[in-house]
Short mmCIF file of C-alpha atoms in Angstrom, two decimals:
data_model
loop_
_atom_site.label_atom_id
_atom_site.label_comp_id
_atom_site.label_asym_id
_atom_site.label_seq_id
_atom_site.Cartn_x
_atom_site.Cartn_y
_atom_site.Cartn_z
CA LYS D 1 0.00 0.00 0.00
CA ASP D 2 2.70 2.44 1.00
CA ALA D 3 4.60 1.96 -2.26
CA ALA D 4 1.41 2.59 -4.24
CA ARG D 5 0.73 5.77 -2.28
CA ARG D 6 4.25 7.04 -2.94
CA MET D 7 3.95 6.55 -6.71
CA GLU D 8 3.82 9.71 -8.72
CA PRO D 9 3.25 10.32 -12.41
CA SER D 10 6.42 10.26 -14.45
CA ARG D 11 7.55 12.45 -17.32
CA ASP D 12 10.34 10.05 -18.29
CA LEU D 13 9.23 8.38 -21.56
CA GLY D 14 11.34 5.24 -20.90
CA GLU D 15 9.86 4.77 -17.43
CA ILE D 16 6.33 5.31 -18.77
CA ARG D 17 6.83 2.68 -21.48
CA SER D 18 8.29 0.25 -18.93
CA ARG D 19 5.30 0.69 -16.60
CA GLN D 20 2.86 0.29 -19.49
CA ALA D 21 4.59 -2.90 -20.63
CA LEU D 22 4.33 -4.39 -17.13
CA THR D 23 0.67 -3.41 -16.89
CA THR D 24 -0.05 -4.87 -20.35
CA GLU D 25 1.75 -8.11 -19.48
CA MET D 26 -0.26 -8.48 -16.27
CA ALA D 27 -3.56 -7.62 -18.01
CA ASP D 28 -2.81 -10.18 -20.75
CA ALA D 29 -2.01 -12.84 -18.14
CA LEU D 30 -5.24 -12.19 -16.26
CA ALA D 31 -7.29 -12.10 -19.47
CA SER D 32 -5.94 -15.51 -20.50
CA GLY D 33 -7.05 -17.04 -17.19
CA LEU D 34 -3.68 -17.06 -15.43
CA PHE D 35 -3.35 -16.07 -11.81
CA PRO D 36 0.12 -14.58 -11.50
CA PRO D 37 1.56 -13.96 -8.04
CA PHE D 38 1.34 -10.43 -6.69
CA GLY D 39 5.12 -10.22 -6.97
CA GLY D 40 4.75 -10.08 -10.75
CA LEU D 41 5.67 -12.41 -13.55
CA ARG D 42 9.16 -13.86 -13.58
CA ASP D 43 11.14 -13.75 -16.80
CA ILE D 44 11.51 -17.37 -17.91
CA ARG D 45 13.29 -16.53 -21.15
CA PRO D 46 16.68 -17.76 -19.81
CA LEU D 47 15.09 -21.14 -19.02
CA VAL D 48 13.49 -21.28 -22.48
CA ARG D 49 16.81 -20.41 -24.14
CA ARG D 50 18.50 -23.13 -22.12
CA ALA D 51 15.96 -25.68 -23.34
CA GLN D 52 16.35 -24.48 -26.93
CA VAL D 53 20.09 -25.15 -26.95
CA GLY D 54 19.63 -28.71 -25.78
CA GLY D 55 19.62 -28.11 -22.05
CA THR D 56 16.90 -29.47 -19.86
CA LEU D 57 15.11 -28.36 -16.75
CA ASP D 58 15.04 -30.68 -13.81
CA ALA D 59 11.77 -31.30 -11.97
CA ASP D 60 12.48 -28.66 -9.31
CA GLN D 61 13.33 -25.96 -11.88
CA LEU D 62 10.18 -26.74 -13.85
CA ALA D 63 8.03 -26.74 -10.71
CA THR D 64 9.50 -23.37 -9.71
CA ALA D 65 8.83 -21.89 -13.16
CA ILE D 66 5.21 -23.11 -13.04
CA GLU D 67 4.69 -21.75 -9.53
CA ASP D 68 6.33 -18.40 -10.28
CA ASN D 69 4.46 -17.84 -13.53
CA LEU D 70 1.13 -19.61 -13.13
CA HIS D 71 0.79 -19.38 -9.35
CA LEU D 72 0.20 -23.13 -9.20
CA THR D 73 1.99 -25.50 -6.87
CA VAL D 74 2.01 -28.86 -8.60
CA PRO D 75 4.19 -31.93 -8.38
CA VAL D 76 6.43 -32.28 -11.41
CA VAL D 77 7.91 -35.53 -12.68
CA VAL D 78 10.40 -35.46 -15.55
CA VAL D 79 10.79 -38.62 -17.64
CA THR D 80 13.55 -38.96 -20.23
CA ALA D 81 12.83 -40.16 -23.76
CA ASP D 82 14.81 -43.33 -23.05
CA ASP D 83 12.81 -44.01 -19.87
CA LEU D 84 9.57 -43.47 -21.75
CA ALA D 85 10.66 -45.89 -24.50
CA ARG D 86 11.50 -48.47 -21.81
CA ILE D 87 8.12 -47.95 -20.13
CA VAL D 88 6.32 -48.54 -23.45
CA ALA D 89 8.41 -51.62 -24.21
CA ASP D 90 7.86 -53.07 -20.71
CA ASN D 91 4.04 -52.90 -20.91
CA PRO D 92 2.86 -56.03 -19.07
CA TRP D 93 -0.50 -55.99 -20.94
CA PRO D 94 0.52 -55.45 -24.60
CA ASP D 95 -2.68 -57.10 -25.88
CA GLU D 96 -5.05 -54.73 -24.06
CA ALA D 97 -7.22 -53.22 -26.81
CA ASN D 98 -8.59 -50.35 -24.69
CA PRO D 99 -5.80 -47.84 -23.95
CA LYS D 100 -7.96 -46.22 -21.24
CA ALA D 101 -7.89 -49.48 -19.27
CA LEU D 102 -4.11 -49.35 -18.84
CA HIS D 103 -2.34 -46.74 -16.72
CA VAL D 104 1.23 -45.90 -15.79
CA SER D 105 2.35 -44.13 -12.64
CA PHE D 106 5.28 -41.82 -13.34
CA ARG D 107 7.28 -41.12 -10.19
CA ASP D 108 10.34 -39.13 -9.28
CA THR D 109 11.70 -42.07 -7.27
CA THR D 110 11.91 -45.82 -7.83
CA LEU D 111 9.46 -47.95 -5.89
CA THR D 112 10.98 -49.56 -2.81
CA SER D 113 10.49 -53.22 -1.92
CA ASP D 114 8.15 -52.16 0.92
CA GLU D 115 6.07 -50.10 -1.52
CA ILE D 116 5.91 -52.99 -3.98
CA ALA D 117 4.71 -55.28 -1.16
CA ALA D 118 2.07 -52.70 -0.18
CA ILE D 119 0.89 -52.54 -3.81
CA ALA D 120 0.50 -56.35 -3.84
CA GLN D 121 -1.52 -56.17 -0.60
CA ALA D 122 -3.72 -53.42 -2.06
CA GLU D 123 -4.30 -55.57 -5.15
CA SER D 124 -5.29 -58.50 -2.90
CA ARG D 125 -7.76 -56.34 -0.93
CA ALA D 126 -9.28 -55.09 -4.20
CA ARG D 127 -9.65 -58.67 -5.48
CA ASP D 128 -11.34 -59.66 -2.20
CA LYS D 129 -13.96 -57.01 -3.03
CA GLY D 130 -14.54 -58.52 -6.48
CA SER D 131 -12.28 -56.24 -8.51
CA ARG D 132 -10.75 -57.41 -11.80
CA ASP D 133 -8.02 -54.75 -11.53
CA GLU D 134 -4.38 -55.76 -11.68
CA ALA D 135 -1.12 -54.08 -10.78
CA SER D 136 2.34 -54.87 -12.05
CA VAL D 137 5.69 -53.30 -11.24
CA VAL D 138 8.19 -53.63 -14.06
CA GLY D 139 11.57 -51.94 -13.90
CA GLY D 140 10.44 -49.82 -10.95
CA THR D 141 7.37 -48.51 -12.83
CA LEU D 142 3.82 -49.18 -11.63
CA TYR D 143 1.33 -50.25 -14.30
CA LEU D 144 -2.39 -50.60 -13.55
CA HIS D 145 -4.84 -52.61 -15.62
CA THR D 146 -8.39 -51.46 -14.85
CA PRO D 147 -10.75 -53.27 -17.27
CA ASP D 148 -13.82 -51.65 -15.69
CA GLY D 149 -12.31 -48.16 -15.82
CA LEU D 150 -10.13 -46.16 -13.46
CA GLY D 151 -13.15 -44.28 -12.09
CA ARG D 152 -14.62 -47.57 -10.84
CA SER D 153 -11.30 -49.06 -9.76
CA GLU D 154 -11.23 -50.54 -6.29
CA LEU D 155 -7.49 -51.02 -6.72
CA ALA D 156 -7.02 -47.28 -7.32
CA VAL D 157 -8.97 -46.61 -4.10
CA GLN D 158 -6.80 -49.07 -2.18
CA LEU D 159 -3.59 -47.56 -3.62
CA SER D 160 -4.68 -44.04 -2.69
CA ARG D 161 -4.93 -45.18 0.95
CA LEU D 162 -1.33 -46.40 1.12
CA PRO D 163 0.97 -44.52 3.50
CA GLY D 164 2.78 -41.78 1.61
CA ALA D 165 0.44 -41.93 -1.41
CA LYS D 166 -0.59 -38.31 -0.96
CA GLY D 167 2.99 -37.07 -0.52
CA ASP D 168 4.46 -38.78 -3.55
CA ARG D 169 5.65 -36.77 -6.47
CA SER D 170 3.90 -38.89 -9.07
CA THR D 171 1.36 -38.67 -11.83
CA MET D 172 -0.72 -41.34 -13.51
CA ARG D 173 -1.50 -41.37 -17.23
CA ASN D 174 -3.57 -43.71 -19.35
CA TRP D 175 -1.89 -45.72 -22.09
CA SER D 176 -3.25 -43.51 -24.86
CA THR D 177 -1.46 -40.51 -23.33
CA VAL D 178 1.72 -42.53 -22.75
CA LEU D 179 1.80 -43.52 -26.43
CA LYS D 180 1.20 -39.92 -27.56
CA LEU D 181 4.02 -38.67 -25.32
CA SER D 182 6.30 -41.41 -26.64
CA GLU D 183 5.49 -40.37 -30.20
CA LEU D 184 6.16 -36.70 -29.41
CA VAL D 185 9.60 -37.29 -27.91
CA ARG D 186 10.65 -39.37 -30.94
CA GLN D 187 9.86 -36.54 -33.36
CA PRO D 188 12.92 -34.65 -34.59
CA GLY D 189 13.46 -31.03 -33.55
#
């Protein structure tokens, strides 16, 4: 408030243009549905340039850029093109015709033996309730087969109740999305 009260009109053309540019940038961000932080938008051009010359952002850098510019705090998991190719090749249900019945959990850490055991117990509890859902861990990646749909998945409910499930930096995608991502990362340039 105090800074706003101390502001005075300027006669310096450069300063006026600078203030107008900042106001226009903020108005454009708000008009496009973004909710920038009150501290203003952060210039991400150095990060973009880094990516353009073959550099990459790690998960923390990407999460920071999203938070600073979109005012969203979201978990970010970065998967390399090689890892994605391995995940596609390791699909334990290659004959599943419905890509929305197969899901992959992308994580920022490899599953531990205790977590794998907990997944097996969750699968057993789901089966005891009549579920046809299946889980498989291949190469440290969790795959879910939910023939009746993820929205009706008792296994997904059981997995969400596991200790640490809410604190994990992970994201689940259906097979259709996994294949599209795999196709995108194989495209040149």
